[in-house]
Amino acid sequence: YRWWDSSLPSSPQDEGVVKAGQIVSLNRWEAEAVRAGTASGPSGGASCCSLFDQMFNQLHKLDPKVLRRRDRAFKVKFVGEASDDYGGPYREAITNVCAELQSAASPLFVLCPNGQHGIGNNRSSFTVRPAAAGQEELQRFFFLGKLMGCALLQHELVLDLQLCPHVWKRLAAIDLSPPDLAEFDFAEFSSLRKLLHIEDEGVDQTSFADLIFNSFDIALSDGTRAELFEGGTSTPVTFTSRGRYCSMALDARLAEGAAQCSEMLAGLSTIVPNARLLSLMTEQELELLMCGEARVDVEALRSHVRYGAGVTPKQRHVRFLWQGLEGF
């Protein structure tokens, strides 16, 4: 990625602003209380919400130049915890935020249908929650884009985000195609394909109505239902209209998260103004650049290990160490 690194100095920086730095106070006790449903205090207060919201409340309205740093975008102070931020608390805070965004309570992301149903690829990956389309949610996607921009500027910062391939494709301006649906909802992809070619199963116009009870609406990744056109819920799918239904349903599913991804890319562009160059990457390259390598090469690690005096690779506790690492 030398070409990407060489493009970064072109990002405008106001040294007077950048050198000042920003301190973000995060209360992990309050965030955990919110997660557990035991929080008390004023609704919406910065000290009584998730870590992501606490970070959002303190940074979202700042000039993006404040976050446009090559070392770390801001310093972190954990309320009620003794810590000096020489990089550790900053990285830990980002890791905690990523974990929140990929929890069952996340208002922005949801485990993809493949993970919900235990079939297909990317079962541990998350996709944009379709219902998170209000103004407040879109502002948070915009802010998440800023954090993504920080990860692209800082080599030592990685975002522990397991997002579906189609999300990365949108961020890299790659057009989606029908097989992309199978990567996050294999069951729906298979269902639409079978419905489109249902005559191969011996179903004709006469028997179709007795077997298929679909209407022109569809379930999205978070379980919410969307009409494919006004009045679609009360319009049954027929043998002759099934092609139209499959086409509209496929388009609707592939359009999930389009607005939210646009906000993330817009936020990212405020930190990395040359973000248009991301379109030169594949989705895998963009994910690797932003999130790092997901797998650790144990053999490569083993080849660099040097044992101290009295320690050999054949000792029981050393063998247990390698067995544990290989099992991850």
mmCIF file of C-alpha atoms in Angstrom, residues 2-317:
data_model
loop_
_atom_site.group_PDB
_atom_site.id
_atom_site.type_symbol
_atom_site.label_atom_id
_atom_site.label_comp_id
_atom_site.label_asym_id
_atom_site.label_seq_id
_atom_site.Cartn_x
_atom_site.Cartn_y
_atom_site.Cartn_z
ATOM 1 C CA ARG A 2 2.890 2.366 -0.669
ATOM 2 C CA TRP A 3 0.799 4.321 -3.156
ATOM 3 C CA TRP A 4 -1.815 4.904 -0.442
ATOM 4 C CA ASP A 5 0.766 6.027 2.105
ATOM 5 C CA SER A 6 2.314 8.381 -0.425
ATOM 6 C CA SER A 7 -1.079 10.012 -0.945
ATOM 7 C CA LEU A 8 -1.639 10.790 2.731
ATOM 8 C CA PRO A 9 0.621 13.876 3.074
ATOM 9 C CA SER A 10 -1.704 15.623 0.628
ATOM 10 C CA SER A 11 -4.359 15.629 3.350
ATOM 11 C CA PRO A 12 -4.616 19.251 4.535
ATOM 12 C CA GLN A 13 -3.623 19.810 8.136
ATOM 13 C CA ASP A 14 -3.729 22.893 10.293
ATOM 14 C CA GLU A 15 -0.729 22.315 12.539
ATOM 15 C CA GLY A 16 -2.005 24.787 15.126
ATOM 16 C CA VAL A 17 -5.172 22.785 15.536
ATOM 17 C CA VAL A 18 -3.645 19.346 15.190
ATOM 18 C CA LYS A 19 -0.940 19.801 17.822
ATOM 19 C CA ALA A 20 -3.461 20.853 20.434
ATOM 20 C CA GLY A 21 -4.976 17.388 20.721
ATOM 21 C CA GLN A 22 -8.312 16.476 22.236
ATOM 22 C CA ILE A 23 -9.059 14.629 25.468
ATOM 23 C CA VAL A 24 -12.139 12.405 25.492
ATOM 24 C CA SER A 25 -13.552 11.295 28.848
ATOM 25 C CA LEU A 26 -15.208 7.881 28.722
ATOM 26 C CA ASN A 27 -17.144 6.274 31.552
ATOM 27 C CA ARG A 28 -17.077 2.508 31.089
ATOM 28 C CA TRP A 29 -19.093 1.918 34.254
ATOM 29 C CA GLU A 30 -21.971 3.978 32.915
ATOM 30 C CA ALA A 31 -21.716 2.305 29.511
ATOM 31 C CA GLU A 32 -21.922 -1.134 31.126
ATOM 32 C CA ALA A 33 -24.910 -0.002 33.221
ATOM 33 C CA VAL A 34 -26.666 1.097 30.035
ATOM 34 C CA ARG A 35 -25.920 -2.257 28.409
ATOM 35 C CA ALA A 36 -27.246 -4.110 31.454
ATOM 36 C CA GLY A 37 -30.300 -1.841 31.708
ATOM 37 C CA THR A 38 -29.452 -0.598 35.201
ATOM 38 C CA ALA A 39 -28.337 2.940 34.347
ATOM 39 C CA SER A 40 -29.761 5.917 36.191
ATOM 40 C CA GLY A 41 -29.451 9.569 35.409
ATOM 41 C CA PRO A 42 -30.704 12.072 32.856
ATOM 42 C CA SER A 43 -31.766 10.509 29.567
ATOM 43 C CA GLY A 44 -29.335 11.169 26.763
ATOM 44 C CA GLY A 45 -26.638 12.569 29.050
ATOM 45 C CA ALA A 46 -23.059 12.154 27.871
ATOM 46 C CA SER A 47 -22.194 10.368 31.125
ATOM 47 C CA CYS A 48 -25.020 7.868 30.833
ATOM 48 C CA CYS A 49 -24.780 6.214 27.436
ATOM 49 C CA SER A 50 -22.694 3.792 25.413
ATOM 50 C CA LEU A 51 -19.007 4.457 24.853
ATOM 51 C CA PHE A 52 -19.728 5.119 21.194
ATOM 52 C CA ASP A 53 -22.327 7.741 22.078
ATOM 53 C CA GLN A 54 -20.032 9.306 24.674
ATOM 54 C CA MET A 55 -17.329 9.575 22.023
ATOM 55 C CA PHE A 56 -19.853 10.877 19.487
ATOM 56 C CA ASN A 57 -21.152 13.562 21.852
ATOM 57 C CA GLN A 58 -17.666 14.913 22.508
ATOM 58 C CA LEU A 59 -16.152 14.706 19.023
ATOM 59 C CA HIS A 60 -18.864 14.836 16.384
ATOM 60 C CA LYS A 61 -19.192 18.615 16.193
ATOM 61 C CA LEU A 62 -15.474 19.370 16.346
ATOM 62 C CA ASP A 63 -13.550 20.568 13.329
ATOM 63 C CA PRO A 64 -12.392 17.358 11.566
ATOM 64 C CA LYS A 65 -8.867 18.833 11.501
ATOM 65 C CA VAL A 66 -8.649 18.018 15.209
ATOM 66 C CA LEU A 67 -8.863 14.310 14.374
ATOM 67 C CA ARG A 68 -6.600 14.447 11.320
ATOM 68 C CA ARG A 69 -3.462 13.135 13.027
ATOM 69 C CA ARG A 70 -0.928 10.470 12.073
ATOM 70 C CA ASP A 71 -0.236 9.307 15.649
ATOM 71 C CA ARG A 72 -3.598 9.204 17.444
ATOM 72 C CA ALA A 73 -6.662 11.322 16.852
ATOM 73 C CA PHE A 74 -7.337 12.095 20.517
ATOM 74 C CA LYS A 75 -6.377 11.111 24.039
ATOM 75 C CA VAL A 76 -8.644 9.020 26.244
ATOM 76 C CA LYS A 77 -9.331 9.400 29.932
ATOM 77 C CA PHE A 78 -11.311 6.557 31.497
ATOM 78 C CA VAL A 79 -13.408 8.080 34.278
ATOM 79 C CA GLY A 80 -12.733 6.451 37.647
ATOM 80 C CA GLU A 81 -9.780 4.467 36.283
ATOM 81 C CA ALA A 82 -6.103 5.255 36.709
ATOM 82 C CA SER A 83 -4.644 5.474 33.237
ATOM 83 C CA ASP A 84 -2.279 7.717 31.295
ATOM 84 C CA ASP A 85 -2.855 7.661 27.568
ATOM 85 C CA TYR A 86 0.401 6.936 25.802
ATOM 86 C CA GLY A 87 -1.559 5.014 23.174
ATOM 87 C CA GLY A 88 -2.941 2.078 25.149
ATOM 88 C CA PRO A 89 -6.216 3.616 26.430
ATOM 89 C CA TYR A 90 -6.828 5.114 22.977
ATOM 90 C CA ARG A 91 -6.574 1.747 21.238
ATOM 91 C CA GLU A 92 -8.560 0.052 24.003
ATOM 92 C CA ALA A 93 -11.354 2.616 23.694
ATOM 93 C CA ILE A 94 -11.582 2.031 19.932
ATOM 94 C CA THR A 95 -11.661 -1.722 20.527
ATOM 95 C CA ASN A 96 -14.445 -1.312 23.116
ATOM 96 C CA VAL A 97 -16.453 0.856 20.722
ATOM 97 C CA CYS A 98 -16.132 -1.718 17.933
ATOM 98 C CA ALA A 99 -17.350 -4.427 20.316
ATOM 99 C CA GLU A 100 -20.385 -2.288 21.189
ATOM 100 C CA LEU A 101 -21.218 -1.745 17.535
ATOM 101 C CA GLN A 102 -21.213 -5.509 17.003
ATOM 102 C CA SER A 103 -23.285 -6.458 20.019
ATOM 103 C CA ALA A 104 -26.905 -7.603 20.027
ATOM 104 C CA ALA A 105 -27.921 -4.201 21.418
ATOM 105 C CA SER A 106 -26.217 -2.204 18.664
ATOM 106 C CA PRO A 107 -28.579 0.331 17.086
ATOM 107 C CA LEU A 108 -26.445 0.583 13.931
ATOM 108 C CA PHE A 109 -25.479 -2.970 12.960
ATOM 109 C CA VAL A 110 -27.058 -6.403 13.103
ATOM 110 C CA LEU A 111 -25.644 -9.909 12.676
ATOM 111 C CA CYS A 112 -26.225 -10.818 9.049
ATOM 112 C CA PRO A 113 -29.008 -13.335 8.237
ATOM 113 C CA ASN A 114 -26.426 -16.006 7.435
ATOM 114 C CA GLY A 115 -25.231 -15.711 11.026
ATOM 115 C CA GLN A 116 -28.775 -15.576 12.384
ATOM 116 C CA HIS A 117 -29.734 -18.774 10.543
ATOM 117 C CA GLY A 118 -26.372 -20.561 10.747
ATOM 118 C CA ILE A 119 -25.959 -21.114 6.998
ATOM 119 C CA GLY A 120 -23.760 -19.818 4.209
ATOM 120 C CA ASN A 121 -20.661 -17.625 4.392
ATOM 121 C CA ASN A 122 -19.754 -14.758 6.728
ATOM 122 C CA ARG A 123 -21.773 -16.090 9.667
ATOM 123 C CA SER A 124 -19.898 -13.935 12.163
ATOM 124 C CA SER A 125 -20.159 -10.765 10.078
ATOM 125 C CA PHE A 126 -22.428 -7.791 10.642
ATOM 126 C CA THR A 127 -24.436 -5.706 8.232
ATOM 127 C CA VAL A 128 -26.049 -2.302 8.476
ATOM 128 C CA ARG A 129 -29.335 -2.338 10.386
ATOM 129 C CA PRO A 130 -31.881 -1.218 7.737
ATOM 130 C CA ALA A 131 -34.114 0.450 10.338
ATOM 131 C CA ALA A 132 -31.232 2.712 11.431
ATOM 132 C CA ALA A 133 -32.156 5.336 8.852
ATOM 133 C CA GLY A 134 -33.241 8.285 11.010
ATOM 134 C CA GLN A 135 -31.318 11.521 11.250
ATOM 135 C CA GLU A 136 -29.675 10.616 14.572
ATOM 136 C CA GLU A 137 -28.568 7.205 13.303
ATOM 137 C CA LEU A 138 -27.189 8.675 10.067
ATOM 138 C CA GLN A 139 -25.166 11.195 12.079
ATOM 139 C CA ARG A 140 -23.633 8.304 13.990
ATOM 140 C CA PHE A 141 -22.760 6.486 10.777
ATOM 141 C CA PHE A 142 -21.099 9.729 9.639
ATOM 142 C CA PHE A 143 -19.081 9.779 12.868
ATOM 143 C CA LEU A 144 -18.140 6.123 12.440
ATOM 144 C CA GLY A 145 -16.814 7.121 9.043
ATOM 145 C CA LYS A 146 -14.544 9.619 10.802
ATOM 146 C CA LEU A 147 -13.147 6.825 12.974
ATOM 147 C CA MET A 148 -12.573 4.792 9.812
ATOM 148 C CA GLY A 149 -10.657 7.739 8.405
ATOM 149 C CA CYS A 150 -8.501 7.824 11.528
ATOM 150 C CA ALA A 151 -7.684 4.131 11.031
ATOM 151 C CA LEU A 152 -6.580 4.846 7.461
ATOM 152 C CA LEU A 153 -4.283 7.645 8.649
ATOM 153 C CA GLN A 154 -2.742 5.746 11.566
ATOM 154 C CA HIS A 155 -0.862 2.540 10.875
ATOM 155 C CA GLU A 156 -1.034 1.385 14.497
ATOM 156 C CA LEU A 157 -4.817 1.780 14.756
ATOM 157 C CA VAL A 158 -7.060 -0.980 13.455
ATOM 158 C CA LEU A 159 -10.818 -1.250 13.757
ATOM 159 C CA ASP A 160 -12.026 -4.620 14.981
ATOM 160 C CA LEU A 161 -15.041 -4.576 12.662
ATOM 161 C CA GLN A 162 -16.355 -7.748 11.064
ATOM 162 C CA LEU A 163 -18.561 -6.327 8.343
ATOM 163 C CA CYS A 164 -20.066 -8.212 5.425
ATOM 164 C CA PRO A 165 -18.250 -7.996 2.075
ATOM 165 C CA HIS A 166 -21.050 -5.955 0.489
ATOM 166 C CA VAL A 167 -20.510 -3.185 3.079
ATOM 167 C CA TRP A 168 -16.835 -2.947 2.165
ATOM 168 C CA LYS A 169 -17.779 -2.988 -1.514
ATOM 169 C CA ARG A 170 -20.016 0.033 -1.024
ATOM 170 C CA LEU A 171 -17.224 1.910 0.733
ATOM 171 C CA ALA A 172 -14.911 1.060 -2.169
ATOM 172 C CA ALA A 173 -17.540 2.176 -4.731
ATOM 173 C CA ILE A 174 -17.880 -1.348 -6.158
ATOM 174 C CA ASP A 175 -21.238 -2.183 -7.732
ATOM 175 C CA LEU A 176 -23.168 -5.042 -6.140
ATOM 176 C CA SER A 177 -24.469 -8.027 -8.101
ATOM 177 C CA PRO A 178 -26.979 -10.824 -7.288
ATOM 178 C CA PRO A 179 -24.361 -13.218 -5.783
ATOM 179 C CA ASP A 180 -23.577 -10.553 -3.160
ATOM 180 C CA LEU A 181 -26.956 -11.286 -1.560
ATOM 181 C CA ALA A 182 -25.876 -14.874 -0.947
ATOM 182 C CA GLU A 183 -22.857 -13.584 0.989
ATOM 183 C CA PHE A 184 -25.098 -12.187 3.722
ATOM 184 C CA ASP A 185 -28.482 -13.901 3.190
ATOM 185 C CA PHE A 186 -28.023 -17.207 1.429
ATOM 186 C CA ALA A 187 -31.521 -18.402 2.357
ATOM 187 C CA GLU A 188 -33.202 -15.441 0.648
ATOM 188 C CA PHE A 189 -30.943 -15.722 -2.395
ATOM 189 C CA SER A 190 -31.800 -19.411 -2.767
ATOM 190 C CA SER A 191 -35.508 -18.756 -2.213
ATOM 191 C CA LEU A 192 -35.654 -16.083 -4.916
ATOM 192 C CA ARG A 193 -33.722 -18.244 -7.354
ATOM 193 C CA LYS A 194 -36.050 -21.202 -6.784
ATOM 194 C CA LEU A 195 -39.122 -19.005 -7.121
ATOM 195 C CA LEU A 196 -37.863 -17.571 -10.399
ATOM 196 C CA HIS A 197 -37.326 -21.062 -11.838
ATOM 197 C CA ILE A 198 -40.206 -22.747 -10.055
ATOM 198 C CA GLU A 199 -41.416 -24.357 -13.274
ATOM 199 C CA ASP A 200 -38.374 -26.638 -13.018
ATOM 200 C CA GLU A 201 -40.025 -28.132 -9.927
ATOM 201 C CA GLY A 202 -43.137 -28.991 -11.920
ATOM 202 C CA VAL A 203 -45.168 -26.026 -10.657
ATOM 203 C CA ASP A 204 -47.391 -24.370 -13.238
ATOM 204 C CA GLN A 205 -49.817 -21.471 -13.225
ATOM 205 C CA THR A 206 -52.613 -23.664 -11.874
ATOM 206 C CA SER A 207 -50.734 -25.036 -8.859
ATOM 207 C CA PHE A 208 -48.730 -21.880 -8.081
ATOM 208 C CA ALA A 209 -51.472 -20.195 -6.065
ATOM 209 C CA ASP A 210 -51.812 -23.265 -3.837
ATOM 210 C CA LEU A 211 -48.103 -23.313 -3.013
ATOM 211 C CA ILE A 212 -46.842 -19.718 -2.961
ATOM 212 C CA PHE A 213 -48.319 -17.108 -0.618
ATOM 213 C CA ASN A 214 -45.857 -14.261 -1.090
ATOM 214 C CA SER A 215 -46.940 -10.658 -1.497
ATOM 215 C CA PHE A 216 -44.924 -7.730 -2.834
ATOM 216 C CA ASP A 217 -43.100 -7.036 0.421
ATOM 217 C CA ILE A 218 -39.937 -8.481 1.868
ATOM 218 C CA ALA A 219 -38.164 -9.078 5.174
ATOM 219 C CA LEU A 220 -34.911 -7.131 5.603
ATOM 220 C CA SER A 221 -31.796 -8.159 7.525
ATOM 221 C CA ASP A 222 -33.092 -6.864 10.869
ATOM 222 C CA GLY A 223 -36.501 -8.511 10.463
ATOM 223 C CA THR A 224 -38.371 -5.372 9.507
ATOM 224 C CA ARG A 225 -40.604 -5.653 6.458
ATOM 225 C CA ALA A 226 -40.627 -3.292 3.502
ATOM 226 C CA GLU A 227 -43.157 -2.956 0.704
ATOM 227 C CA LEU A 228 -41.675 -3.198 -2.776
ATOM 228 C CA PHE A 229 -44.189 -0.580 -3.888
ATOM 229 C CA GLU A 230 -47.091 1.194 -2.278
ATOM 230 C CA GLY A 231 -49.788 -1.359 -1.575
ATOM 231 C CA GLY A 232 -47.372 -4.246 -2.110
ATOM 232 C CA THR A 233 -48.372 -5.978 1.114
ATOM 233 C CA SER A 234 -51.865 -6.575 -0.272
ATOM 234 C CA THR A 235 -50.685 -7.537 -3.771
ATOM 235 C CA PRO A 236 -50.127 -11.284 -4.145
ATOM 236 C CA VAL A 237 -47.314 -12.687 -6.251
ATOM 237 C CA THR A 238 -48.643 -14.698 -9.182
ATOM 238 C CA PHE A 239 -47.033 -17.154 -11.559
ATOM 239 C CA THR A 240 -46.717 -14.461 -14.217
ATOM 240 C CA SER A 241 -45.558 -11.701 -11.846
ATOM 241 C CA ARG A 242 -42.964 -13.759 -9.992
ATOM 242 C CA GLY A 243 -40.139 -12.504 -12.236
ATOM 243 C CA ARG A 244 -40.982 -8.910 -11.373
ATOM 244 C CA TYR A 245 -41.198 -9.794 -7.698
ATOM 245 C CA CYS A 246 -37.805 -11.534 -7.689
ATOM 246 C CA SER A 247 -36.166 -8.602 -9.468
ATOM 247 C CA MET A 248 -37.664 -6.023 -7.117
ATOM 248 C CA ALA A 249 -36.914 -8.101 -4.032
ATOM 249 C CA LEU A 250 -33.284 -8.584 -5.098
ATOM 250 C CA ASP A 251 -32.859 -4.864 -5.748
ATOM 251 C CA ALA A 252 -34.402 -4.017 -2.368
ATOM 252 C CA ARG A 253 -32.102 -6.389 -0.477
ATOM 253 C CA LEU A 254 -28.975 -5.192 -2.274
ATOM 254 C CA ALA A 255 -29.987 -1.587 -1.556
ATOM 255 C CA GLU A 256 -29.912 -2.218 2.196
ATOM 256 C CA GLY A 257 -27.466 0.106 3.913
ATOM 257 C CA ALA A 258 -26.841 2.308 0.867
ATOM 258 C CA ALA A 259 -27.695 5.554 2.673
ATOM 259 C CA GLN A 260 -25.785 4.524 5.802
ATOM 260 C CA CYS A 261 -22.673 3.574 3.817
ATOM 261 C CA SER A 262 -22.842 6.903 2.004
ATOM 262 C CA GLU A 263 -22.755 8.638 5.392
ATOM 263 C CA MET A 264 -19.778 6.552 6.513
ATOM 264 C CA LEU A 265 -17.913 7.425 3.330
ATOM 265 C CA ALA A 266 -18.795 11.118 3.741
ATOM 266 C CA GLY A 267 -17.482 11.088 7.322
ATOM 267 C CA LEU A 268 -14.336 9.267 6.238
ATOM 268 C CA SER A 269 -13.743 11.916 3.567
ATOM 269 C CA THR A 270 -13.612 14.679 6.182
ATOM 270 C CA ILE A 271 -10.561 12.970 7.714
ATOM 271 C CA VAL A 272 -8.994 11.628 4.516
ATOM 272 C CA PRO A 273 -9.914 14.053 1.719
ATOM 273 C CA ASN A 274 -8.349 11.760 -0.910
ATOM 274 C CA ALA A 275 -10.863 9.059 -0.011
ATOM 275 C CA ARG A 276 -11.856 8.867 -3.685
ATOM 276 C CA LEU A 277 -8.726 6.725 -4.110
ATOM 277 C CA LEU A 278 -10.444 3.964 -2.140
ATOM 278 C CA SER A 279 -12.231 3.093 -5.380
ATOM 279 C CA LEU A 280 -8.869 1.756 -6.624
ATOM 280 C CA MET A 281 -8.990 -0.980 -3.969
ATOM 281 C CA THR A 282 -10.887 -4.221 -3.779
ATOM 282 C CA GLU A 283 -13.165 -4.727 -0.808
ATOM 283 C CA GLN A 284 -10.631 -7.171 0.689
ATOM 284 C CA GLU A 285 -7.822 -4.634 0.386
ATOM 285 C CA LEU A 286 -9.884 -1.902 2.019
ATOM 286 C CA GLU A 287 -10.868 -4.175 4.901
ATOM 287 C CA LEU A 288 -7.243 -5.224 5.407
ATOM 288 C CA LEU A 289 -6.039 -1.616 5.381
ATOM 289 C CA MET A 290 -8.652 -0.520 7.900
ATOM 290 C CA CYS A 291 -8.968 -3.586 10.128
ATOM 291 C CA GLY A 292 -5.661 -5.389 9.756
ATOM 292 C CA GLU A 293 -5.094 -9.090 9.220
ATOM 293 C CA ALA A 294 -7.805 -11.108 10.956
ATOM 294 C CA ARG A 295 -5.729 -14.279 11.158
ATOM 295 C CA VAL A 296 -2.457 -14.726 12.971
ATOM 296 C CA ASP A 297 0.106 -16.923 11.224
ATOM 297 C CA VAL A 298 1.140 -19.169 14.097
ATOM 298 C CA GLU A 299 4.007 -20.694 12.136
ATOM 299 C CA ALA A 300 5.415 -17.271 11.374
ATOM 300 C CA LEU A 301 5.133 -16.383 15.057
ATOM 301 C CA ARG A 302 6.822 -19.654 16.026
ATOM 302 C CA SER A 303 9.737 -18.960 13.681
ATOM 303 C CA HIS A 304 10.465 -15.664 15.459
ATOM 304 C CA VAL A 305 10.278 -16.989 19.032
ATOM 305 C CA ARG A 306 13.486 -17.154 21.033
ATOM 306 C CA TYR A 307 13.439 -19.275 24.199
ATOM 307 C CA GLY A 308 15.231 -18.197 27.355
ATOM 308 C CA ALA A 309 17.647 -20.205 29.424
ATOM 309 C CA GLY A 310 16.166 -23.497 30.600
ATOM 310 C CA VAL A 311 13.138 -23.292 28.277
ATOM 311 C CA THR A 312 12.693 -25.588 25.283
ATOM 312 C CA PRO A 313 9.853 -26.026 22.778
ATOM 313 C CA LYS A 314 9.345 -29.597 23.996
ATOM 314 C CA GLN A 315 8.375 -28.601 27.533
ATOM 315 C CA ARG A 316 4.790 -29.276 28.448
ATOM 316 C CA HIS A 317 3.711 -25.699 29.153
#
